[in-house]
XYZ file of C-alpha atoms in Angstrom:
119
model
C 0.006 -0.004 -0.025
C 2.790 2.353 0.776
C 4.346 2.162 -2.615
C 1.022 3.203 -4.203
C 0.802 6.577 -2.283
C 3.166 9.386 -1.833
C 3.989 9.971 1.822
C 2.864 13.097 3.332
C 5.397 15.488 4.738
C 4.551 18.878 6.350
C 6.956 20.931 4.029
C 4.418 23.646 3.238
C 1.983 25.461 5.614
C -1.549 25.761 4.612
C -1.581 29.567 5.013
C 0.958 31.176 2.705
C 2.305 34.756 2.393
C 4.796 36.599 0.132
C 7.776 35.483 2.373
C 6.923 31.780 2.452
C 10.111 29.654 2.133
C 9.590 27.247 -0.717
C 11.277 23.946 0.339
C 12.808 22.055 -2.609
C 10.833 19.042 -1.553
C 7.522 20.503 -2.887
C 9.027 20.595 -6.414
C 9.643 16.773 -6.623
C 6.171 15.611 -7.819
C 3.575 16.894 -10.379
C 0.289 18.427 -9.236
C -1.670 17.584 -7.100
C 1.145 16.012 -5.040
C 3.688 18.869 -5.764
C 4.770 21.649 -8.028
C 7.317 19.971 -10.412
C 8.238 22.405 -13.099
C 6.145 25.233 -11.580
C 8.756 27.176 -9.316
C 8.527 30.383 -11.131
C 4.684 30.310 -11.469
C 4.338 29.554 -7.825
C 6.710 32.404 -6.805
C 4.708 34.842 -9.117
C 1.508 33.791 -7.114
C 3.161 34.335 -3.782
C 4.350 37.690 -4.882
C 0.770 38.789 -5.102
C 0.096 37.844 -1.451
C 0.665 40.276 1.592
C 4.127 40.209 3.085
C 3.256 38.232 6.178
C 0.161 36.585 7.554
C 1.558 36.947 11.164
C 0.822 40.733 11.087
C -2.934 39.802 11.115
C -2.613 37.173 13.758
C -0.269 36.301 16.456
C 2.014 33.401 15.697
C 0.519 31.299 18.506
C -3.125 32.116 17.843
C -5.113 29.000 16.700
C -6.545 29.040 13.297
C -9.711 27.327 12.839
C -10.728 25.949 9.489
C -13.882 24.390 8.390
C -14.654 22.539 5.014
C -18.357 22.418 4.126
C -19.510 20.193 1.223
C -22.890 20.602 -0.499
C -24.625 17.414 0.326
C -27.372 18.865 2.433
C -26.634 17.056 5.599
C -26.662 20.380 7.560
C -30.300 21.294 6.396
C -32.521 21.805 9.423
C -29.743 21.804 12.010
C -29.391 25.461 12.592
C -25.694 25.562 12.820
C -25.057 28.681 10.692
C -24.084 31.015 13.613
C -21.630 28.393 14.892
C -20.124 27.773 11.456
C -19.590 31.456 10.891
C -17.270 31.549 13.945
C -14.501 29.704 12.175
C -11.429 31.763 10.872
C -11.324 30.119 7.489
C -14.282 28.630 5.787
C -13.771 26.463 2.752
C -16.842 25.641 0.638
C -16.730 22.827 -1.987
C -18.309 23.196 -5.251
C -21.279 25.385 -5.849
C -23.263 24.514 -2.694
C -25.985 27.177 -2.220
C -25.679 29.570 0.841
C -28.360 32.115 0.149
C -31.723 30.915 1.691
C -29.775 28.382 3.821
C -27.589 30.602 5.905
C -29.314 29.562 9.133
C -28.071 26.026 8.549
C -24.804 26.437 6.615
C -23.596 29.927 7.576
C -23.056 32.900 5.295
C -19.379 33.358 5.338
C -16.931 31.973 2.741
C -13.168 32.348 2.581
C -12.315 29.995 -0.126
C -14.610 28.258 -2.684
C -12.961 25.227 -4.382
C -14.463 23.268 -7.262
C -13.350 20.280 -9.294
C -14.631 19.414 -12.722
C -16.888 16.601 -11.686
C -18.705 18.665 -9.091
C -19.383 21.881 -11.034
C -22.389 22.538 -12.987
């Protein structure tokens, strides 16, 4: 089993800024496992970000992330206000928020889609 999957090593933080050090390990594999042959493009993207994310939060502050899908399992639970309290809210695909904010919250930090899940 181990030979079939790449091992996971924490070589890159989930929250990046302009000054993020790019460890050479992240350039060993092609996407989605790494950034092989994409060093210049990745640096161009990092250059668009603020100089430091630590200016906005203390280095020891806990960052709470939440990933919300669009399967409808939250409907009727009234968890919206609780979900809105997370620092970063990642929504998958095109799950509706309008009209359901009492159940799914109304904040979105990042919306991610993949071809199979997009309309």
